Short mmCIF file of C-alpha atoms and ligand atoms in Angstrom, two decimals:
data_model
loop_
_atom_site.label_atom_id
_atom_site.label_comp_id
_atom_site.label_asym_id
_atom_site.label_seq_id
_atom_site.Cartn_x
_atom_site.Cartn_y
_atom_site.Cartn_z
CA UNK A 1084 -5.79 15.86 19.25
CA UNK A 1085 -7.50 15.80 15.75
CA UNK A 1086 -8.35 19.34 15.56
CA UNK A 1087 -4.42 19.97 15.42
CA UNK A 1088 -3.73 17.67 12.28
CA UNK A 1089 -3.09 19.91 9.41
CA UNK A 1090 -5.59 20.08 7.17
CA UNK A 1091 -3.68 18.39 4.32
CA UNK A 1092 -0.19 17.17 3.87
CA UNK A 1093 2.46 19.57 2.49
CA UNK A 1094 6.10 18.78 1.83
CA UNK A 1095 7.52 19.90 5.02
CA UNK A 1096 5.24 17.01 6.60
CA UNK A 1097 6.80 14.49 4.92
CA UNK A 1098 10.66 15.90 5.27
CA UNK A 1099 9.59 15.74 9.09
CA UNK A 1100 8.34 12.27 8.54
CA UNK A 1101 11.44 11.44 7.45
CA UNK A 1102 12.94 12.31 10.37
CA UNK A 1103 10.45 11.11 12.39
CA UNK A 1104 11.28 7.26 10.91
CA UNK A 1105 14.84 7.40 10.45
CA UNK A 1106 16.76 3.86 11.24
CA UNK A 1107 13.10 2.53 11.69
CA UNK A 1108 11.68 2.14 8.39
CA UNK A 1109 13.37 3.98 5.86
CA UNK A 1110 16.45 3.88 3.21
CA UNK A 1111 15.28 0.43 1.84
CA UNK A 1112 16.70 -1.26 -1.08
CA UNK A 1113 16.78 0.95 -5.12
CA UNK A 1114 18.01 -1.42 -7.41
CA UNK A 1115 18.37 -2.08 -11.09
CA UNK A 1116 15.60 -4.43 -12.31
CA UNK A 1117 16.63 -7.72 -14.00
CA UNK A 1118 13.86 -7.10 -16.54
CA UNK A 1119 15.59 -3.77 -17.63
CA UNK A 1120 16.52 -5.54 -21.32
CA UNK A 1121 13.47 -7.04 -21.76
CA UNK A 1122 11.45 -4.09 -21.24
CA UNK A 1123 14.30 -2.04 -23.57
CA UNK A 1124 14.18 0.75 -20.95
CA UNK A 1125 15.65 1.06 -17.51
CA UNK A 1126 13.99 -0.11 -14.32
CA UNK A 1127 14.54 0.75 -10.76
CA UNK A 1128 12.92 -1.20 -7.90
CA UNK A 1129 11.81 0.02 -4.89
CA UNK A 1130 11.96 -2.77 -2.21
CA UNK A 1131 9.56 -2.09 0.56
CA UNK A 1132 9.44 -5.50 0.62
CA UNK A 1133 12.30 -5.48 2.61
CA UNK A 1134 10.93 -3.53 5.72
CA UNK A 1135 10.23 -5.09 8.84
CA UNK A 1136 7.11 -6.03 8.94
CA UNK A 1137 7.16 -6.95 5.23
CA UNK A 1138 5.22 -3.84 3.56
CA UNK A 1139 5.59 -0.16 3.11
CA UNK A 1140 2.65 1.11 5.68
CA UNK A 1141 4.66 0.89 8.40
CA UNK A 1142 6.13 3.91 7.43
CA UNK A 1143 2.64 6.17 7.47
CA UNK A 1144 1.77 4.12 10.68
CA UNK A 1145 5.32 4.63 12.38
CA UNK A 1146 5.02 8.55 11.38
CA UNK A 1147 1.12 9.05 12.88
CA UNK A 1148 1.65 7.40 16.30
CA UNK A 1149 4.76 8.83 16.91
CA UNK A 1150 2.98 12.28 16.69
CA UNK A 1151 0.42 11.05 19.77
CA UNK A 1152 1.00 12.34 23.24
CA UNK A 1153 2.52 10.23 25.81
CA UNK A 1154 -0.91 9.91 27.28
CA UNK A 1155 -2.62 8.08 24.35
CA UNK A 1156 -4.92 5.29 25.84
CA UNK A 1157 -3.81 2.93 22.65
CA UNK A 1158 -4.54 3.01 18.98
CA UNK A 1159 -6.82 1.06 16.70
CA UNK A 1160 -7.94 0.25 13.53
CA UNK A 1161 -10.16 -2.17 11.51
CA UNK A 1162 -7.56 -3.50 8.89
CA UNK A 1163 -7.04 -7.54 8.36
CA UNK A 1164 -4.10 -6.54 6.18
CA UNK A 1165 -1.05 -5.05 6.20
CA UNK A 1166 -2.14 -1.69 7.41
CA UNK A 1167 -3.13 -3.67 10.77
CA UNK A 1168 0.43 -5.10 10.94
CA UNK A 1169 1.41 -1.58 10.45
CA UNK A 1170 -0.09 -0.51 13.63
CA UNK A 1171 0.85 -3.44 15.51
CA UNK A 1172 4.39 -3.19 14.99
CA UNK A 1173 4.23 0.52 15.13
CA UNK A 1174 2.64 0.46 18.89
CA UNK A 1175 4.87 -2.15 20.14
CA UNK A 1176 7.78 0.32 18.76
CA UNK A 1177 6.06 3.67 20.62
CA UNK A 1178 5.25 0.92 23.73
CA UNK A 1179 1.00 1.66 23.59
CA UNK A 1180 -1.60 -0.64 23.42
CA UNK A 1181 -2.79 -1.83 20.33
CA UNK A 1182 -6.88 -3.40 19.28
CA UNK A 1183 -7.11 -4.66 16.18
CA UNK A 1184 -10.55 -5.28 15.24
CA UNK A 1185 -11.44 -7.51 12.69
CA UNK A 1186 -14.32 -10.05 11.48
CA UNK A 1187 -14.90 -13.22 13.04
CA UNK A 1188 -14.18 -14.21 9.23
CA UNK A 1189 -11.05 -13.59 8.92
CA UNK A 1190 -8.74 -16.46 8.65
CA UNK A 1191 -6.84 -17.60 11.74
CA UNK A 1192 -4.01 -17.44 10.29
CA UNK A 1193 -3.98 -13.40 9.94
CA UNK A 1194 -5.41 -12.93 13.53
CA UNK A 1195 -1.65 -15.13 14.52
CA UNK A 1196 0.01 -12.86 12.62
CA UNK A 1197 -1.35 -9.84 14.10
CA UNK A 1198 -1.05 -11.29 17.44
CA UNK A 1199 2.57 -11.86 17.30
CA UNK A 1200 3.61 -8.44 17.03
CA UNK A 1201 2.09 -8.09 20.10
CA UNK A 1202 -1.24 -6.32 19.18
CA UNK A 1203 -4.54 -7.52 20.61
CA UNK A 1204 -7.52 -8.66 18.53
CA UNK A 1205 -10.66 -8.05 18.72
CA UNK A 1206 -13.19 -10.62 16.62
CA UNK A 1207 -16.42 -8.85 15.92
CA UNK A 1208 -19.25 -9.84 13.65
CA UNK A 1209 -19.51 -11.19 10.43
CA UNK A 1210 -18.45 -8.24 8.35
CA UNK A 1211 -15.64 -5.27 8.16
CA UNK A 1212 -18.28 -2.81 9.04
CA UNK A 1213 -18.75 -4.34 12.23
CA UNK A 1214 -14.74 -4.41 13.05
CA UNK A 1215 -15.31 -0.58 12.44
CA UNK A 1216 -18.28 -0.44 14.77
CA UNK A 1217 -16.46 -2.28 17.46
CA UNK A 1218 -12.76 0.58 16.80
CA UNK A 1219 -15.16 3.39 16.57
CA UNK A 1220 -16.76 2.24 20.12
CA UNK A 1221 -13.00 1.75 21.12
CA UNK A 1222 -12.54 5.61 20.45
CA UNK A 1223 -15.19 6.57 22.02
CA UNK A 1224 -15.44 4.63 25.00
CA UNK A 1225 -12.08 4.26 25.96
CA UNK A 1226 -10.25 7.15 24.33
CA UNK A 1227 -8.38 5.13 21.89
CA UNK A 1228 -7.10 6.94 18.51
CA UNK A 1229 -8.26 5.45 15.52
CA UNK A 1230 -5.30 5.04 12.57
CA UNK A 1231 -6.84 5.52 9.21
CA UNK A 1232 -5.29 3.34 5.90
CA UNK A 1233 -4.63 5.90 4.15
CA UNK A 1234 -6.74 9.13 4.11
CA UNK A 1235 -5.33 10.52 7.11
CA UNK A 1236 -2.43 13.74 6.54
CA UNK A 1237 0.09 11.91 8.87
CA UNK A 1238 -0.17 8.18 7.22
CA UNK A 1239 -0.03 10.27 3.62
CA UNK A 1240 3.40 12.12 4.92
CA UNK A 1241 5.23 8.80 5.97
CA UNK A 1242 4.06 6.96 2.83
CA UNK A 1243 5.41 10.23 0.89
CA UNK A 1244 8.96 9.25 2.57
CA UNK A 1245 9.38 6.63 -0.69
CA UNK A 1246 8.92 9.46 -2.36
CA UNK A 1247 12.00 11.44 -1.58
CA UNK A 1248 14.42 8.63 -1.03
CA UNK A 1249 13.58 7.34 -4.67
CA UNK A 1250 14.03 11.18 -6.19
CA UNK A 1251 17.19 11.99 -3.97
CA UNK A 1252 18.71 8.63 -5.20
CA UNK A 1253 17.37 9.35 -9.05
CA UNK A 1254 17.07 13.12 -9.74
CA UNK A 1255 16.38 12.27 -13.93
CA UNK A 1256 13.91 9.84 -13.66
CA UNK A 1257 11.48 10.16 -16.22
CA UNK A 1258 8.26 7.97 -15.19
CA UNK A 1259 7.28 6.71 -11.38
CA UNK A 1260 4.82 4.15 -10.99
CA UNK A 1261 2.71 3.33 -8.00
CA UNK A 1262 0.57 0.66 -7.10
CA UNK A 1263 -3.03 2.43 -6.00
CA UNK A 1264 -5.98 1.29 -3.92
CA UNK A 1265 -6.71 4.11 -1.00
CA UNK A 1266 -4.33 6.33 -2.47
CA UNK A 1267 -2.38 7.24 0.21
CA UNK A 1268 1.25 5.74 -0.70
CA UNK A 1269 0.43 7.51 -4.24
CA UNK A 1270 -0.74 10.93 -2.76
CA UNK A 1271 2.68 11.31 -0.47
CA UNK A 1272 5.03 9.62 -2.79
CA UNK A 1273 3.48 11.90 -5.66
CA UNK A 1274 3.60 14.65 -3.39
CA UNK A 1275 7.46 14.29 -2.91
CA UNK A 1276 8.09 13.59 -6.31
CA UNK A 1277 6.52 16.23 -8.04
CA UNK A 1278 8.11 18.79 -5.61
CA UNK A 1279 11.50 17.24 -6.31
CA UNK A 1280 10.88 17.07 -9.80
CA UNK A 1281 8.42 18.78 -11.33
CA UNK A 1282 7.91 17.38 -14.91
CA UNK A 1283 7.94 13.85 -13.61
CA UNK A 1284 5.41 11.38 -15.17
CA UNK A 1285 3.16 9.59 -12.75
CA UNK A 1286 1.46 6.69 -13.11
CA UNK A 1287 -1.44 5.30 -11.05
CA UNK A 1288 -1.76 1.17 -11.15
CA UNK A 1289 -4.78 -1.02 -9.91
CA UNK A 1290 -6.39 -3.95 -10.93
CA UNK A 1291 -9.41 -3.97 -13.21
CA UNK A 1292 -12.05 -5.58 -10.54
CA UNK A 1293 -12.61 -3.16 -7.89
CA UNK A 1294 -10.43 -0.27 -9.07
CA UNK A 1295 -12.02 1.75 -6.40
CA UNK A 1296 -9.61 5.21 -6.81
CA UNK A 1297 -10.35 5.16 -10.59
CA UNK A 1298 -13.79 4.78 -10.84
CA UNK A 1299 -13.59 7.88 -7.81
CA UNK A 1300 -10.98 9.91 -10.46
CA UNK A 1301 -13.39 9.31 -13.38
CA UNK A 1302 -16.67 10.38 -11.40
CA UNK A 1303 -15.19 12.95 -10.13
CA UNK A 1304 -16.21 12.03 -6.56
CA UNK A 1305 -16.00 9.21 -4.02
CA UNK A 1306 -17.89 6.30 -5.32
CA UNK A 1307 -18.04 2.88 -4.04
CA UNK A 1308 -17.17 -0.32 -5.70
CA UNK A 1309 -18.36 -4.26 -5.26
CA UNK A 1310 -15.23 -6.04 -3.78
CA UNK A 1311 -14.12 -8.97 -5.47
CA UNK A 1312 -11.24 -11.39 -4.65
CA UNK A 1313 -8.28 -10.50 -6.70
CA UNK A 1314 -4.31 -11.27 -6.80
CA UNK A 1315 -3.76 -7.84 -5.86
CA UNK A 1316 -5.90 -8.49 -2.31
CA UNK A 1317 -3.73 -5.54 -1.00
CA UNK A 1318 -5.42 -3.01 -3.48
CA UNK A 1319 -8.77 -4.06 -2.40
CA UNK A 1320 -11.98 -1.95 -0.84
CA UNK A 1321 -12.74 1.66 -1.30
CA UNK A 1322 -11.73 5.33 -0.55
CA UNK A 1323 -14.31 6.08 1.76
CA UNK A 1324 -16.93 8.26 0.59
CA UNK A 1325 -15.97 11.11 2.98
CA UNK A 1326 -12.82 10.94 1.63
CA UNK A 1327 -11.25 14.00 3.05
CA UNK A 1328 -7.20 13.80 1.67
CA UNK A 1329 -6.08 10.95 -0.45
CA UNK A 1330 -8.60 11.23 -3.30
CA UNK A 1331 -7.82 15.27 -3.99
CA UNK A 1332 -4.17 14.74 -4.00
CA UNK A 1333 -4.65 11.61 -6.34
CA UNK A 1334 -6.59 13.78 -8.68
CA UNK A 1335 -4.45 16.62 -8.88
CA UNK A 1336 -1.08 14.98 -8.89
CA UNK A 1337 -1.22 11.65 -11.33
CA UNK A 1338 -0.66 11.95 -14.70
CA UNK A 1339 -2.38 8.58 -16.06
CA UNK A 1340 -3.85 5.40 -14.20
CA UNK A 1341 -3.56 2.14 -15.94
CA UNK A 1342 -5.45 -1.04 -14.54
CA UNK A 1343 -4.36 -4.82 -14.90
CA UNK A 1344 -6.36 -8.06 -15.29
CA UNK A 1345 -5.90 -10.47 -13.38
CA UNK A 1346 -3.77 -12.78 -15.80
CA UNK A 1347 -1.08 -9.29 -15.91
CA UNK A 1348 -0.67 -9.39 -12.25
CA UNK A 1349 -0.32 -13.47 -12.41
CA UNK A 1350 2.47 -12.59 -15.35
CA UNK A 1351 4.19 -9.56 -13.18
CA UNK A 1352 4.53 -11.68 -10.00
CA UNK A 1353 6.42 -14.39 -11.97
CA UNK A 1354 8.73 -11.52 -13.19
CA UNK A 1355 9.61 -10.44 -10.20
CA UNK A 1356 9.98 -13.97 -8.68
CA UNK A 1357 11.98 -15.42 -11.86
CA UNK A 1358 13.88 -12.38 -12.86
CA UNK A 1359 14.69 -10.03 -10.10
CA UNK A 1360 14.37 -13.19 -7.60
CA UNK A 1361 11.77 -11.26 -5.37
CA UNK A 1362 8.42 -12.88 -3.44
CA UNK A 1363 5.87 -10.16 -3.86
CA UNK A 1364 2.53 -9.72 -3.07
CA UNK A 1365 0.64 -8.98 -6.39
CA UNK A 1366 -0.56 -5.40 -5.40
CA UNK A 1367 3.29 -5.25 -5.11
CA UNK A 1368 3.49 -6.29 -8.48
CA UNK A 1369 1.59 -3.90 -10.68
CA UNK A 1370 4.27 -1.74 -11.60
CA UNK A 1371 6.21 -4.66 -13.35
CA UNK A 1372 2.91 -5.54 -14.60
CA UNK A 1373 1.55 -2.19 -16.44
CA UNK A 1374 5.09 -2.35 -18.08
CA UNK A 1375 4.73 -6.20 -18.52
CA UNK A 1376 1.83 -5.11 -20.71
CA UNK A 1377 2.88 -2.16 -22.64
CA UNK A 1378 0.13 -0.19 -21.10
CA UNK A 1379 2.77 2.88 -20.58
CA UNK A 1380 4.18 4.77 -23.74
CA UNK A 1381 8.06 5.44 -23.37
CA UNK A 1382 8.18 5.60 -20.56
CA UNK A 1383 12.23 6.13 -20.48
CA UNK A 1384 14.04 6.18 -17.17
CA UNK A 1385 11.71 4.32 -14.99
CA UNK A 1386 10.70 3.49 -11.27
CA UNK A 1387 8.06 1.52 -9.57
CA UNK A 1388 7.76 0.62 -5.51
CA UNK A 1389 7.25 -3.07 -4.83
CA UNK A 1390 5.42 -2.87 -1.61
CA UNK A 1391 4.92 -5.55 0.10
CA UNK A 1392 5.51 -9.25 0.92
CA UNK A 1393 2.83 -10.92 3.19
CA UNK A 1394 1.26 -12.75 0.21
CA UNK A 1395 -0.21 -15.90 1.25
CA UNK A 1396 2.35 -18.17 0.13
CA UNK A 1397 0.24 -21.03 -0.66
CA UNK A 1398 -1.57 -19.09 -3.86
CA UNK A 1399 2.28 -17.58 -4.45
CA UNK A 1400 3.89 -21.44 -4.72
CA UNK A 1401 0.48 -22.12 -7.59
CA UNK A 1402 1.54 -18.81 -9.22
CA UNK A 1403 5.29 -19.36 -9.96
CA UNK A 1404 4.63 -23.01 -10.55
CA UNK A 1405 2.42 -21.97 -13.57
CA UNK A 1406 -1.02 -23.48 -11.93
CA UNK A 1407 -3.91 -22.17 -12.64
CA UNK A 1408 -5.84 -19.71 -9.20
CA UNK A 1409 -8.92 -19.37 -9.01
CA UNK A 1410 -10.34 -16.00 -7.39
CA UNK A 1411 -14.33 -16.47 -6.22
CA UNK A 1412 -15.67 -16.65 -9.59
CA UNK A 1413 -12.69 -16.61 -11.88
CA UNK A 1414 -9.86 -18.45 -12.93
CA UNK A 1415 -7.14 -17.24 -13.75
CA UNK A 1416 -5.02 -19.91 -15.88
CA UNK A 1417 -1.99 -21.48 -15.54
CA UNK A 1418 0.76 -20.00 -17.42
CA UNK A 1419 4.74 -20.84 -17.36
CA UNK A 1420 6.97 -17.66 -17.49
CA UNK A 1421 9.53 -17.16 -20.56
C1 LIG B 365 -1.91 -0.71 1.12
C2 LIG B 365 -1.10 -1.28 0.02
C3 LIG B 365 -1.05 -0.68 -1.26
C4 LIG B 365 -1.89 0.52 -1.65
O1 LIG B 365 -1.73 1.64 -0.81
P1 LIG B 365 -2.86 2.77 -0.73
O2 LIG B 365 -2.29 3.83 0.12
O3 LIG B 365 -4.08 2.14 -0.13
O4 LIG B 365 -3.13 3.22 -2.13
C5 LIG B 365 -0.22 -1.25 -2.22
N1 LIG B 365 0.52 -2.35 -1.95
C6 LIG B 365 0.50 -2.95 -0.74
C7 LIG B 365 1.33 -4.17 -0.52
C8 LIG B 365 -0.31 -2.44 0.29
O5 LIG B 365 -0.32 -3.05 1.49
#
């Protein structure tokens, strides 16, 4: 059915997503941040942490498959993270068959997690190109429907949800931040907002190794970037070169992007751990963290999404015990919070 997905996402998709998700993955948690003194400004939190399966993609992935006829063969897609818990969950939900292809790299403990929302995996290869060789061949051999991350109009519209509840619930905000990799929570949520409330300030955040949407915004086109390890693992890879959605409505509709090193995100997930009493993932955490570091001027009346959970808890325990992590070929050091 791709040749009836509209061409881009408007605002009525996403008030229909909203519909579409209703008692399923929506009206999470807005609350007053702890570090509201500290910063000298008001906070909000957005806590997609609290959604079922732990992150906010399971509201673009709830809102594309329940769009699919009642003959879909099953859906699929290549993601290790939580874009391919998304889809698990979401199938289980609609009652189709889910593959989720991955590497044979990936750690076992990701393919469990996959496995016990009921999805089935697929190992394949050595590399994530080959998981998207093997969903491709799904497609095309056995009629499956591949779910896009993020540049996909229907993923864009259920991210874009966050969007409205956090404008409907604060009409004067003043600044919204959100955390950026693909783009596609930042397209729809910007999307909403700016409709809601046009002179909004909106505020891009990724980390500094592998900022793959920034280096896009500042070329002016798709452009890939190395992959590196990073706290933020969740804003990792790229935008996709044929980037058909998420990169055009990231250009036209955020104000700034800031990026974060790797000892900001360390700082921001401490934060939100020791202040607000929150386990985030640090691409959850960037929002704290670009206010953490004073990389946004007055920025008044303020709101960031934290997005997700699933951080691998043995690298969160080193974090809010002050250790020191090391990332591939960096080390980020230890550092107590005060
Ligand atoms: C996917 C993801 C993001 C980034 O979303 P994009 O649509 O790719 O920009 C941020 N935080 C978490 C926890 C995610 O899983």
């Amino acid at each position: 059915m791709a040749e009836s997905l509209p061409e881009r996402p408007h605002m009525a998709d996403i008030l229909a997503a909203a519909q579409r998700i209703r008692g399923q993955a929506d009206a999470t948690p807005l609350l007053p941040s702890a570090l509201t003194e500290r910063l000298g400004h008001p906070l909000w939190l957005k806590l997609e942490t609290c959604q079922p399966m732990g992150a906010f993609k399971l509201r673009g992935a709830l809102n594309a498959l329940a769009q699919l006829p009642d003959s879909t063969r099953g859906v699929t897609c290549c993601s290790t993270g939580n874009h391919g818990r998304a889809v698990a969950y979401a199938a289980r939900a609609r009652g189709l068959r889910a593959v989720i292809c991955m590497s044979e790299l990936v750690p076992a403990t990701k393919v469990e997690g996959i496995r016990a929302l009921g999805a089935e995996v697929r190992l394949i290869g050595r590399s994530q190109d080959d998981a998207q060789l093997k969903a491709t061949r799904l497609v095309r051999e056995e009629g499956f429907t591949d779910i896009p991350p993020f540049d996909h109009p229907q993923v864009i519209a259920g991210q874009g949800t966050i969007g409205l509840e956090i404008l409907q619930a604060l009409p004067d905000l003043d600044t919204l931040i959100i955390p950026l990799s693909g783009g596609g929570l930042a397209a729809g949520v910007a999307l909403a907002a700016r409709t809601l409330s046009p002179g909004l300030r909106i505020v891009g955040v990724s980390m500094e190794r592998g900022a793959a949407m920034q280096a896009s915004l500042e070329a002016g086109r798709p452009v890939p970037v190395e992959e590196v390890e990073s706290l933020a693992d969740s804003l990792g890879g790229g935008i996709g070169l044929e980037n058909r959605h998420s990169f055009a409505l990231c250009r036209a509709l955020l104000d700034e992007v800031v990026l974060l090193s790797e000892a900001e995100i360390y700082r921001a997930m401490q934060a939100l751990y020791f202040e607000d009493r929150l386990v985030a993932e640090g691409g959850a955490a960037v929002g704290v963290g670009a206010l953490l570091a004073g990389r946004i001027a007055a920025p008044g009346r303020t709101a960031t999404i934290v997005t997700g959970r699933n951080v691998d808890m043995a690298q969160f325990t080193q974090v809010v015990t002050g250790q020191a992590v090391t990332l591939g070929d960096v080390t980020v050091p230890g550092q107590v919070w005060r």
